Coordinates of C-alpha atoms in Angstrom, one line a residue:
Chain Q
X954 CA 0.0 0.0 0.0
X955 CA 1.4 3.4 -0.8
X956 CA 2.1 5.7 2.1
X957 CA -1.0 7.6 3.1
X958 CA -0.3 11.0 4.4
X959 CA -2.2 11.7 7.5
X960 CA -2.6 15.0 9.1
X961 CA -1.3 15.1 12.5
X962 CA -2.4 17.9 14.6
X963 CA 0.4 20.2 15.8
X964 CA -0.8 21.8 19.0
X965 CA 0.4 25.4 19.5
X966 CA 1.7 26.8 22.8
X967 CA -0.7 28.0 25.4
X968 CA -3.1 25.1 24.7
X969 CA -2.6 23.7 28.2
X970 CA -4.0 26.8 29.8
X971 CA -7.3 26.8 28.0
X972 CA -7.7 23.0 27.6
X973 CA -9.5 22.3 30.9
X974 CA -12.3 24.9 30.3
X975 CA -12.8 23.7 26.8
X976 CA -13.1 20.1 28.0
X977 CA -15.6 21.1 30.6
X978 CA -17.7 22.8 28.0
X979 CA -17.5 19.8 25.8
X980 CA -18.7 17.6 28.6
X981 CA -21.6 20.0 29.2
X982 CA -22.5 19.8 25.5
X983 CA -22.4 16.0 25.6
X984 CA -24.8 16.1 28.6
X985 CA -27.2 18.4 26.8
X986 CA -27.2 16.1 23.8
X987 CA -28.0 13.1 25.8
X988 CA -30.7 14.7 27.9
X989 CA -34.1 13.1 27.7
X990 CA -36.8 15.2 26.1
X991 CA -39.6 14.6 28.7
X992 CA -41.6 17.5 29.9
X993 CA -40.0 19.8 27.3
X994 CA -41.4 21.2 24.1
X995 CA -39.9 20.1 20.9
X996 CA -38.1 23.3 20.3
X997 CA -37.2 23.7 24.0
X998 CA -35.2 20.5 23.9
X999 CA -32.8 22.1 21.5
X1000 CA -32.2 25.3 23.4
X1001 CA -29.4 24.0 25.6
X1002 CA -27.4 23.0 22.5
X1003 CA -27.6 26.6 21.2
X1004 CA -26.8 28.0 24.5
X1005 CA -23.7 25.9 25.1
X1006 CA -22.5 26.5 21.5
X1007 CA -22.8 30.2 22.2
X1008 CA -20.9 29.8 25.5
X1009 CA -18.0 28.0 23.8
X1010 CA -17.6 30.5 21.1
X1011 CA -17.9 33.3 23.5
X1012 CA -15.1 31.9 25.6
X1013 CA -12.7 31.8 22.7
X1014 CA -13.8 35.1 21.3
X1015 CA -13.2 36.7 24.7
X1016 CA -9.8 35.2 25.1
X1017 CA -8.5 36.4 21.7
X1018 CA -10.4 39.6 20.8
X1019 CA -11.2 41.1 24.2
X1020 CA -8.6 39.9 26.7
X1021 CA -5.9 39.1 24.1
X1022 CA -4.5 36.3 26.2
X1023 CA -3.9 33.7 23.4
X1024 CA -2.0 33.9 20.2
X1025 CA -3.5 34.1 16.8
X1026 CA -2.2 30.7 16.1
X1027 CA -3.9 29.1 19.0
X1028 CA -7.1 31.0 18.2
X1029 CA -7.1 29.7 14.6
X1030 CA -6.3 26.3 16.0
X1031 CA -9.4 26.4 18.2
X1032 CA -11.6 27.5 15.4
X1033 CA -10.3 24.8 13.0
X1034 CA -10.8 22.1 15.6
X1035 CA -14.4 23.1 16.1
X1036 CA -14.2 24.5 19.6
X1037 CA -15.9 27.7 18.5
X1038 CA -18.1 28.8 15.6
X1039 CA -16.2 31.0 13.2
X1040 CA -19.3 32.5 11.6
X1041 CA -20.9 33.5 14.9
X1042 CA -17.7 35.2 16.0
X1043 CA -17.7 37.1 12.7
X1044 CA -21.0 38.5 13.6
X1045 CA -20.0 39.5 17.0
X1046 CA -17.3 41.7 15.5
X1047 CA -20.0 43.8 13.8
X1048 CA -21.7 46.7 15.6
X1049 CA -25.2 45.9 16.9
X1050 CA -24.6 42.2 16.9
X1051 CA -22.2 42.0 19.8
X1052 CA -24.6 39.8 21.8
X1053 CA -26.1 37.7 19.1
X1054 CA -27.5 34.5 20.4
X1055 CA -27.4 32.3 17.3
X1056 CA -27.2 32.7 13.6
X1057 CA -30.7 31.7 12.9
X1058 CA -32.3 34.5 14.9
X1059 CA -31.0 37.2 12.6
X1060 CA -31.6 35.5 9.3
X1061 CA -34.6 37.1 7.6
X1062 CA -34.9 34.2 5.1
X1063 CA -35.8 31.9 7.9
X1064 CA -38.8 34.0 9.0
X1065 CA -42.2 35.0 7.8
X1066 CA -42.4 38.4 6.2
X1067 CA -38.5 38.5 6.1
X1068 CA -38.1 39.7 9.6
X1069 CA -35.7 38.7 12.4
X1070 CA -36.6 36.8 15.5
X1071 CA -38.3 38.7 18.3
X1072 CA -35.2 38.3 20.5
X1073 CA -33.4 40.8 18.4
X1074 CA -35.8 43.5 19.2
X1075 CA -34.7 45.7 22.1
X1076 CA -36.9 45.4 25.2
X1077 CA -38.1 49.0 25.2
X1078 CA -39.5 48.5 21.7
X1079 CA -41.2 45.3 22.3
X1080 CA -44.7 44.8 23.6
X1081 CA -44.2 41.5 25.5
X1082 CA -41.3 41.9 27.9
X1083 CA -40.7 38.3 28.8
X1084 CA -40.0 36.1 25.8
X1085 CA -38.2 33.0 24.9
X1086 CA -37.4 32.9 21.3
X1087 CA -38.5 29.8 19.6
X1088 CA -35.2 29.0 17.9
X1089 CA -32.7 29.2 20.8
X1090 CA -34.7 30.2 23.9
X1091 CA -33.0 33.5 23.9
X1092 CA -34.4 36.2 26.2
X1093 CA -33.2 39.2 24.2
X1094 CA -29.9 39.6 22.4
X1095 CA -30.1 43.2 21.2
X1096 CA -26.9 45.1 22.0
X1097 CA -28.7 47.7 24.0
X1098 CA -30.1 45.4 26.7
Chain V
X715 CA -43.1 30.9 -26.6
X716 CA -44.3 32.7 -23.6
X717 CA -47.9 32.2 -24.3
X718 CA -47.7 28.5 -24.3
X719 CA -47.9 27.1 -20.8
X720 CA -46.8 23.7 -20.0
X721 CA -49.6 23.3 -17.5
X722 CA -53.1 24.5 -18.2
X723 CA -53.5 26.7 -15.1
X724 CA -54.1 24.1 -12.5
X725 CA -56.4 21.8 -14.3
X726 CA -57.0 19.9 -11.1
X727 CA -59.6 22.4 -10.2
X728 CA -58.3 23.2 -6.7
X729 CA -59.2 26.5 -5.2
X730 CA -57.0 29.5 -5.4
X731 CA -57.8 32.9 -4.1
X732 CA -56.3 36.3 -3.5
X733 CA -57.9 37.4 -0.3
X734 CA -60.0 35.6 2.3
X735 CA -63.7 36.2 2.8
X736 CA -63.8 37.3 6.4
X737 CA -65.9 39.4 8.7
X738 CA -64.7 42.6 10.5
X739 CA -64.2 40.9 13.9
X740 CA -62.0 38.3 12.4
X741 CA -59.9 40.7 10.5
X742 CA -59.2 42.7 13.6
X743 CA -58.8 46.3 14.7
X744 CA -55.4 46.9 13.3
X745 CA -55.4 48.6 9.9
X746 CA -51.9 47.3 9.3
X747 CA -52.2 43.6 9.2
X748 CA -49.7 41.2 7.6
X749 CA -51.1 38.1 6.2
X750 CA -49.4 35.0 4.8
X751 CA -50.9 33.2 1.9
X752 CA -50.3 29.5 1.4
X753 CA -51.8 27.8 -1.6
X754 CA -53.4 24.5 -1.0
X755 CA -52.1 24.5 2.5
X756 CA -55.0 22.7 4.2
X757 CA -58.2 21.0 3.4
X758 CA -61.5 22.7 3.9
X759 CA -63.1 21.6 7.1
X760 CA -66.5 21.1 5.3
X761 CA -65.8 19.8 1.9
X762 CA -62.2 18.5 2.4
X763 CA -60.9 20.0 -0.7
X764 CA -57.5 21.8 -0.7
X765 CA -57.7 25.6 -0.6
X766 CA -55.6 28.7 -0.1
X767 CA -55.0 29.3 3.6
X768 CA -54.5 32.8 4.9
X769 CA -53.0 33.4 8.3
X770 CA -52.8 36.7 10.1
X771 CA -52.9 38.3 13.6
X772 CA -56.1 40.3 14.1
X773 CA -54.7 42.9 16.6
X774 CA -52.0 43.0 19.2
X775 CA -53.6 40.9 21.9
X776 CA -55.0 38.3 19.5
X777 CA -53.9 34.9 18.5
X778 CA -53.1 34.1 14.9
X779 CA -56.2 33.2 12.9
X780 CA -56.4 31.3 9.7
X781 CA -59.1 30.5 7.2
X782 CA -60.8 27.2 8.0
X783 CA -63.2 26.6 5.2
X784 CA -62.7 27.2 1.5
X785 CA -64.2 30.1 -0.4
X786 CA -66.7 27.9 -2.2
X787 CA -68.2 26.7 1.0
X788 CA -68.2 30.2 2.5
X789 CA -70.0 31.7 -0.5
X790 CA -72.6 29.0 -0.5
X791 CA -73.7 30.1 3.0
X792 CA -72.5 33.7 2.9
X793 CA -70.4 33.2 6.0
X794 CA -66.9 34.3 7.1
X795 CA -64.2 31.8 6.3
X796 CA -62.9 31.8 9.9
X797 CA -65.7 32.1 12.3
X798 CA -68.5 30.7 10.1
X799 CA -70.9 33.5 11.1
X800 CA -72.9 35.5 8.6
X801 CA -71.0 38.2 6.9
X802 CA -73.7 40.9 7.2
X803 CA -75.2 40.2 10.6
X804 CA -72.6 38.3 12.5
X805 CA -75.2 35.6 13.3
X806 CA -74.9 31.8 13.2
X807 CA -76.2 30.2 10.1
X808 CA -79.1 28.6 11.9
X809 CA -80.3 31.9 13.3
X810 CA -80.1 33.6 10.0
X811 CA -81.8 30.9 8.1
X812 CA -84.7 30.5 10.5
X813 CA -85.2 34.3 10.7
X814 CA -85.2 34.7 6.9
X815 CA -86.8 31.3 6.3
X816 CA -84.1 30.2 3.9
X817 CA -83.8 26.6 3.5
X818 CA -81.1 25.5 1.1
X819 CA -80.1 22.6 3.3
X820 CA -81.7 20.0 1.0
X821 CA -79.8 21.3 -2.0
X822 CA -76.3 20.9 -0.4
X823 CA -75.3 17.3 -0.1
X824 CA -73.4 16.5 3.1
X825 CA -71.7 13.3 2.5
X826 CA -68.7 12.0 0.6
X827 CA -68.5 12.2 -3.1
X828 CA -71.8 14.0 -3.5
X829 CA -70.5 16.8 -1.4
X830 CA -67.3 17.1 -3.3
X831 CA -69.0 16.9 -6.6
X832 CA -71.5 19.6 -5.6
X833 CA -68.7 21.9 -4.4
X834 CA -66.7 21.4 -7.6
X835 CA -69.7 22.1 -9.8
X836 CA -70.5 25.2 -7.9
X837 CA -67.0 26.4 -8.0
X838 CA -66.8 25.8 -11.7
X839 CA -70.0 27.7 -12.3
X840 CA -68.8 30.6 -10.3
X841 CA -65.5 30.8 -12.1
X842 CA -67.2 30.6 -15.4
X843 CA -69.3 33.6 -14.3
X844 CA -72.6 31.8 -14.6
X845 CA -75.1 33.6 -12.4
X846 CA -76.3 31.2 -9.8
X847 CA -79.1 32.0 -7.5
X848 CA -77.9 33.7 -4.4
X849 CA -80.6 34.8 -2.2
X850 CA -78.4 36.4 0.4
X851 CA -78.1 39.8 -1.3
X852 CA -81.8 40.2 -1.8
X853 CA -83.1 39.2 1.6
X854 CA -84.4 42.2 3.6
X855 CA -83.6 42.0 7.2
X856 CA -86.6 41.2 9.3
X857 CA -87.4 41.9 12.9
X858 CA -85.5 39.1 14.5
X859 CA -82.4 39.7 12.5
X860 CA -82.4 43.4 13.5
X861 CA -82.8 42.6 17.1
X862 CA -80.1 40.0 17.2
X863 CA -77.5 41.3 14.8
X864 CA -74.1 42.5 15.9
X865 CA -73.5 46.1 15.1
X866 CA -70.0 46.4 16.4
X867 CA -67.1 44.0 15.9
X868 CA -66.5 41.5 18.7
X869 CA -62.8 41.1 19.4
X870 CA -63.1 38.8 22.3
X871 CA -63.3 35.8 20.1
X872 CA -59.8 36.6 18.9
X873 CA -58.2 36.1 22.2
X874 CA -55.7 33.3 22.7
X875 CA -57.0 29.9 23.7
X876 CA -57.0 28.8 27.3
X877 CA -53.7 27.2 28.4
X878 CA -54.5 23.6 29.0
X879 CA -51.4 23.1 31.1
X880 CA -52.6 25.9 33.4
X881 CA -55.9 24.2 33.8
X882 CA -54.0 21.2 35.2
X883 CA -51.7 23.4 37.2
X884 CA -48.6 22.4 35.1
X885 CA -47.8 25.4 33.1
X886 CA -44.0 25.8 33.3
X887 CA -43.8 28.7 30.8
X888 CA -44.8 31.3 33.3
X889 CA -45.1 34.8 32.1
X890 CA -44.1 34.1 28.6
X891 CA -46.9 31.6 28.0
X892 CA -48.9 33.0 25.1
X893 CA -52.1 31.2 26.2
X894 CA -54.7 32.5 28.5
X895 CA -54.2 31.6 32.2
X896 CA -57.9 31.4 33.0
X897 CA -60.2 28.6 33.8
X898 CA -62.3 27.6 30.8
X899 CA -66.0 28.3 30.8
X900 CA -67.8 25.0 30.6
X901 CA -71.3 24.6 29.6
X902 CA -73.6 23.5 26.9
X903 CA -72.2 26.0 24.6
X904 CA -68.8 24.5 24.6
X905 CA -69.8 21.5 22.6
X906 CA -69.8 22.9 19.1
X907 CA -69.1 21.1 15.9
X908 CA -68.0 23.0 12.8
X909 CA -70.2 21.0 10.5
X910 CA -73.2 21.5 12.6
X911 CA -72.6 25.2 12.7
X912 CA -72.1 25.4 9.0
X913 CA -75.2 23.5 8.0
X914 CA -77.3 25.2 10.6
X915 CA -78.3 22.1 12.4
X916 CA -78.3 21.5 16.1
X917 CA -76.2 24.6 17.0
X918 CA -76.4 25.4 20.7
X919 CA -75.4 29.1 20.3
X920 CA -78.1 29.5 17.6
X921 CA -80.7 28.0 19.8
X922 CA -79.8 30.2 22.7
X923 CA -80.0 33.3 20.5
X924 CA -83.4 32.3 19.0
X925 CA -84.9 31.7 22.4
X926 CA -83.5 35.0 23.6
X927 CA -85.1 36.8 20.6
X928 CA -88.4 35.5 21.5
X929 CA -88.3 36.9 25.0
X930 CA -86.9 40.3 24.4
X931 CA -88.9 42.8 26.4
X932 CA -91.0 45.2 24.6
X933 CA -91.2 48.8 25.5
X934 CA -94.1 49.5 27.9
X935 CA -95.9 52.7 27.4
X936 CA -95.8 54.9 30.5
X937 CA -98.8 55.7 32.5
X938 CA -98.7 59.4 32.0
X939 CA -100.7 59.9 28.9
X940 CA -99.2 63.2 28.0
X941 CA -95.8 61.8 27.3
X942 CA -95.3 61.7 23.6
X943 CA -91.5 61.7 23.6
X944 CA -89.1 58.9 23.0
X945 CA -85.5 58.9 24.3
X946 CA -83.0 57.5 21.8
X947 CA -79.7 56.6 23.2
X948 CA -76.4 55.5 21.8
X949 CA -76.0 58.3 19.3
X950 CA -72.9 59.2 17.4
X951 CA -71.5 62.3 15.8
X952 CA -72.4 60.8 12.4
X953 CA -76.0 60.6 13.1
X954 CA -77.9 63.6 12.0
X955 CA -81.3 64.9 12.9
X956 CA -82.4 64.0 9.4
X957 CA -81.5 60.3 10.0
X958 CA -83.7 60.3 13.1
X959 CA -86.5 61.9 11.2
X960 CA -86.2 59.4 8.4
X961 CA -86.5 56.6 10.9
X962 CA -89.3 58.0 12.9
X963 CA -91.5 59.7 10.5
X964 CA -93.2 56.5 9.4
X965 CA -95.0 56.0 12.7
X966 CA -96.6 59.4 13.1
X967 CA -96.2 63.1 12.7
X968 CA -93.0 64.2 14.4
X969 CA -93.4 67.4 16.3
X970 CA -89.8 67.9 17.1
X971 CA -86.4 66.2 17.3
X972 CA -83.9 67.4 19.8
X973 CA -80.4 66.0 19.7
X974 CA -78.2 66.2 22.8
X975 CA -74.8 65.4 21.5
X976 CA -73.1 65.8 24.8
X977 CA -75.1 62.9 26.2
X978 CA -75.2 61.0 22.9
X979 CA -78.9 60.9 22.9
X980 CA -81.9 62.5 21.3
X981 CA -85.5 63.1 22.1
X982 CA -88.1 62.6 19.4
X983 CA -91.5 64.1 20.2
X984 CA -94.6 63.2 18.3
X985 CA -97.7 65.3 17.9
X986 CA -99.9 62.4 19.0
X987 CA -99.5 59.9 21.7
X988 CA -100.5 57.1 19.4
X989 CA -97.7 58.0 17.0
X990 CA -95.3 57.7 19.9
X991 CA -96.6 54.4 21.0
X992 CA -96.6 53.0 17.5
X993 CA -93.0 54.1 17.1
X994 CA -92.0 52.5 20.4
X995 CA -93.7 49.3 19.6
X996 CA -92.1 49.0 16.1
X997 CA -88.6 50.2 16.9
X998 CA -88.0 49.0 20.4
X999 CA -85.1 46.7 20.0
X1000 CA -84.6 47.0 16.3
X1001 CA -83.4 50.5 15.7
X1002 CA -80.1 50.5 13.9
X1003 CA -79.0 53.7 12.2
X1004 CA -75.8 53.8 10.2
X1005 CA -74.7 50.6 11.7
X1006 CA -75.1 51.7 15.3
X1007 CA -77.7 50.1 17.5
X1008 CA -79.9 52.6 19.3
X1009 CA -81.5 52.3 22.6
X1010 CA -85.1 53.3 22.7
X1011 CA -87.0 54.3 25.8
X1012 CA -89.8 56.6 26.8
X1013 CA -88.9 60.1 27.7
X1014 CA -89.8 61.8 30.9
X1015 CA -91.0 65.3 31.5
X1016 CA -88.2 67.6 32.6
X1017 CA -88.0 69.7 35.7
X1018 CA -87.6 73.2 34.4
X1019 CA -84.3 75.0 35.0
X1020 CA -84.4 78.1 37.0
X1021 CA -80.9 79.0 35.9
X1022 CA -80.1 78.9 32.2
X1023 CA -76.4 79.4 32.9
X1024 CA -76.2 76.5 35.3
X1025 CA -72.7 75.2 35.9
X1026 CA -71.3 72.4 33.8
X1027 CA -71.3 70.0 36.7
X1028 CA -74.8 70.6 37.5
X1029 CA -75.8 70.1 33.9
X1030 CA -73.9 66.9 33.8
X1031 CA -75.3 65.8 37.0
X1032 CA -78.8 66.6 35.8
X1033 CA -78.1 64.7 32.6
X1034 CA -76.6 61.8 34.4
X1035 CA -79.4 61.4 36.8
X1036 CA -81.7 61.7 33.9
X1037 CA -80.0 59.0 31.9
X1038 CA -79.9 56.9 34.9
X1039 CA -83.5 57.5 35.7
X1040 CA -85.0 57.4 32.3
X1041 CA -85.6 53.7 32.2
X1042 CA -87.5 53.8 35.5
X1043 CA -89.7 56.4 34.1
X1044 CA -91.4 53.7 32.3
X1045 CA -92.7 52.2 35.6
X1046 CA -94.1 55.0 37.6
X1047 CA -93.6 58.6 37.1
X1048 CA -95.1 59.6 40.5
X1049 CA -92.6 57.7 42.4
X1050 CA -89.7 59.1 40.5
X1051 CA -90.7 62.7 40.7
X1052 CA -88.8 63.4 43.9
X1053 CA -85.8 61.9 42.2
X1054 CA -85.9 64.0 39.2
X1055 CA -82.8 66.1 38.4
X1056 CA -82.9 69.1 40.6
X1057 CA -82.6 72.4 38.7
X1058 CA -79.1 73.7 39.1
X1059 CA -80.3 76.5 41.2
X1060 CA -81.4 74.1 43.9
X1061 CA -79.1 71.2 44.3
X1062 CA -81.3 69.6 47.0
X1063 CA -84.7 68.0 46.6
X1064 CA -86.6 69.7 43.9
X1065 CA -90.1 70.8 44.6
X1066 CA -92.5 68.0 44.4
X1067 CA -94.6 69.6 41.6
X1068 CA -91.9 71.0 39.4
X1069 CA -94.1 72.5 36.8
X1070 CA -95.6 75.2 38.9
X1071 CA -92.7 76.7 40.7
X1072 CA -92.1 79.1 37.9
X1073 CA -94.3 82.0 37.8
X1074 CA -96.0 82.5 34.5
X1075 CA -94.0 84.8 32.3
X1076 CA -95.5 87.9 30.8
X1077 CA -95.0 86.4 27.4
X1078 CA -97.3 83.6 28.3
X1079 CA -100.4 85.2 26.9
X1080 CA -98.7 86.4 23.8
X1081 CA -97.2 83.1 22.8
X1082 CA -100.4 81.3 23.3
X1083 CA -101.0 81.0 19.6
X1084 CA -99.5 77.7 18.5
X1085 CA -98.3 79.1 15.2
X1086 CA -96.2 81.6 17.0
X1087 CA -94.3 78.9 18.7
X1088 CA -91.2 78.2 16.5
X1089 CA -91.2 74.6 17.6
X1090 CA -94.6 74.0 16.2
X1091 CA -94.6 72.2 12.9
X1092 CA -97.2 72.6 10.3
X1093 CA -99.9 75.2 10.0
X1094 CA -103.1 75.7 11.8
X1095 CA -103.5 78.9 9.8
X1096 CA -102.8 78.4 6.2
X1097 CA -100.8 80.3 3.6
X1098 CA -98.2 82.6 5.0
X1099 CA -97.8 80.8 8.3
X1100 CA -97.7 77.5 6.7
X1101 CA -94.3 77.7 5.1
X1102 CA -93.1 79.9 7.9
X1103 CA -94.3 77.4 10.3
X1104 CA -92.0 74.8 8.9
X1105 CA -89.2 77.2 8.6
X1106 CA -89.7 78.1 12.2
X1107 CA -89.4 74.6 13.1
X1108 CA -86.0 74.2 11.6
X1109 CA -84.9 77.5 13.0
X1110 CA -86.3 76.7 16.4
X1111 CA -84.6 73.3 16.6
X1112 CA -81.3 74.9 15.6
X1113 CA -81.6 77.6 18.1
X1114 CA -81.9 74.9 20.7
X1115 CA -78.9 73.2 19.3
X1116 CA -76.9 76.3 19.7
X1117 CA -78.0 77.0 23.2
X1118 CA -78.1 73.5 24.4
X1119 CA -79.1 74.7 27.7
X1120 CA -81.5 72.0 28.7
X1121 CA -81.4 68.3 28.4
X1122 CA -85.1 67.7 28.5
X1123 CA -86.9 67.6 25.3
X1124 CA -88.1 70.7 23.6
X1125 CA -91.4 72.0 24.8
X1126 CA -94.5 70.7 23.3
X1127 CA -96.6 73.7 22.5
X1128 CA -100.1 72.8 23.2
X1129 CA -100.4 71.9 26.9
X1130 CA -99.9 75.4 28.3
X1131 CA -98.3 75.8 31.6
X1132 CA -96.8 72.4 31.6
X1133 CA -94.0 72.6 29.2
X1134 CA -93.9 76.1 28.2
X1135 CA -91.9 77.4 31.1
X1136 CA -88.8 75.5 30.3
X1137 CA -88.8 76.5 26.7
X1138 CA -89.4 80.1 27.3
X1139 CA -86.8 80.2 30.0
X1140 CA -84.3 80.3 27.3
X1141 CA -85.7 83.3 25.7
X1142 CA -86.5 84.9 28.9
X1143 CA -82.8 85.8 29.3
X1144 CA -82.5 87.2 25.8
X1145 CA -85.2 89.7 26.4
X1146 CA -88.8 89.9 25.5
X1147 CA -90.4 88.0 22.7
X1148 CA -87.7 86.9 20.3
X1149 CA -89.9 83.9 19.5
X1150 CA -92.2 86.2 17.8
X1151 CA -89.7 88.2 15.7
X1152 CA -87.3 85.6 14.5
X1153 CA -89.8 83.6 12.6
X1154 CA -90.5 86.5 10.4
X1155 CA -86.9 87.4 10.0
X1156 CA -85.9 83.9 9.2
X1157 CA -88.7 83.8 6.8
X1158 CA -87.2 86.7 4.9
X1159 CA -83.6 85.6 5.3
X1160 CA -84.2 82.2 4.1
X1161 CA -85.8 83.4 1.0
X1162 CA -82.6 85.3 0.3
X1163 CA -80.2 82.6 0.9
X1164 CA -81.1 79.0 0.2
X1165 CA -78.4 77.6 2.3
X1166 CA -78.8 80.1 5.0
X1167 CA -80.7 77.7 7.2
X1168 CA -78.0 76.9 9.8
X1169 CA -76.4 80.3 10.1
X1170 CA -79.8 81.9 9.8
X1171 CA -80.7 80.2 13.1
X1172 CA -78.5 82.1 15.6
X1173 CA -78.3 85.4 13.9
X1174 CA -82.0 86.1 13.8
X1175 CA -82.5 85.8 17.6
X1176 CA -79.4 88.0 18.1
X1177 CA -80.6 90.6 15.7
X1178 CA -84.1 90.0 17.0
X1179 CA -83.2 91.2 20.4
X1180 CA -81.5 94.3 19.1
X1181 CA -84.4 95.1 16.9
X1182 CA -87.1 94.8 19.5
X1183 CA -89.3 97.7 20.0

């Protein structure tokens, strides 16, 4: 058999510092995936998934863009390995989307009348104050509140 | 190439439409409503054929509503596609059909293939533009319908459904739960079936309405034989005196119509007691003008006001007590006399015999001739006073409009001493006999300007006072 080139991951420095947190978050995600669906609505069962995905991405985004504690190499490594969502972080860099909950909520193509999800509306402009958006269970991710 | 279509415009014959056939209540109070349209989304609940489903939210505190039956079915019975109530009257099919004695039930098959075939045939005929017989446009509303119909939209039916988890005590959604957290109202009316409602058979709501219609109380004529005035409540700014006249003239000769816009009511006085009774009997629960339902009661004689410039609160108090008391006038006038609105001058108990506490005015003798009274309609003395009599009437009622001092009804000329005093009170403060002069002046002025009716009203009294000898 010809020699098959495999890609071996080269872990950059600084990985040991962030690894424990990332492992914890992964475990949390595993738990959420295996949770039974009893007593929950169909959409409600998916909310923890979105929440934890947001949390993971948030952690890495904070480390690199806000606190600047990891190197670019490590940051790219995390994104490539799937510890954070690149597209979601891209949105967080834009003004007005700093607290975006998930990518579905701001996609007009996914909604009737080409609007966004209600969680994107600031609380002072909404009529109902307490909401849980149907996609990700978000309470309100407008940048103002 | 563009004119040749591969498919011949949906040859399957399924229903497509542009806008739903719905009633005002179902459409909602918001003029800006966003509606989604989904072709062939669901099957009609009656004929089970696919149709275009429209979905919208009828107002802020409403749930989303969607059309439940297809347009063919709704046109057959002239009902709203959502609530299955009649489009014109808002009544269940059974009520409308029994009231108008329509019976098309035999013609519409109710089962299986027959039903689908009938619906398709009907649909095809409509689309081809063949005039089929629709009796709904031609039917004139009869008594029962007028009594029962809804005149204003009813938005309570657009509320969210009751939260079934809350009923069991298990609602975990808390404040964000979009369903109503109330206990459901149980009863015979809760067991309704859409097919029963549509065909007008065995509908509990309809049966309740029909029995209620049979028992609606009729307006009892009051004991005091001299009352020839009807109180009409529930007025609106759009309703004019002419509307009231149009509705009331058929039952007898109208002596006067006084509108009190501040209290949203009017008083219609007939020249004869029989006319008033006839009007009360015919119009009691059925009076609907310009889509607004009117409340009809007997009027009560007013206590005369000592002060024509009574304070606003006193006027309102007088009016309020009157509106509150008017229904009871029907029963016994004597009992209610002490409770009549006190004249603003005396806020405490009015004198027990209110008509005689005003000393007769010097004009009393002079205005004794009925034709001199601007309120009097029609001529006793022919020729000159005839047309001026009717002119006076218009002018007189408008003068009263302007002044709006009293909330009773305008005086009825003939019984002297009883109702004269309140009427002449108004003029008493403007000086001696303007009632005599303005008719002549109006007479002349109105000949000059055809549209000078309204403005001719107030100026003549004003000029009348200045021109008095």
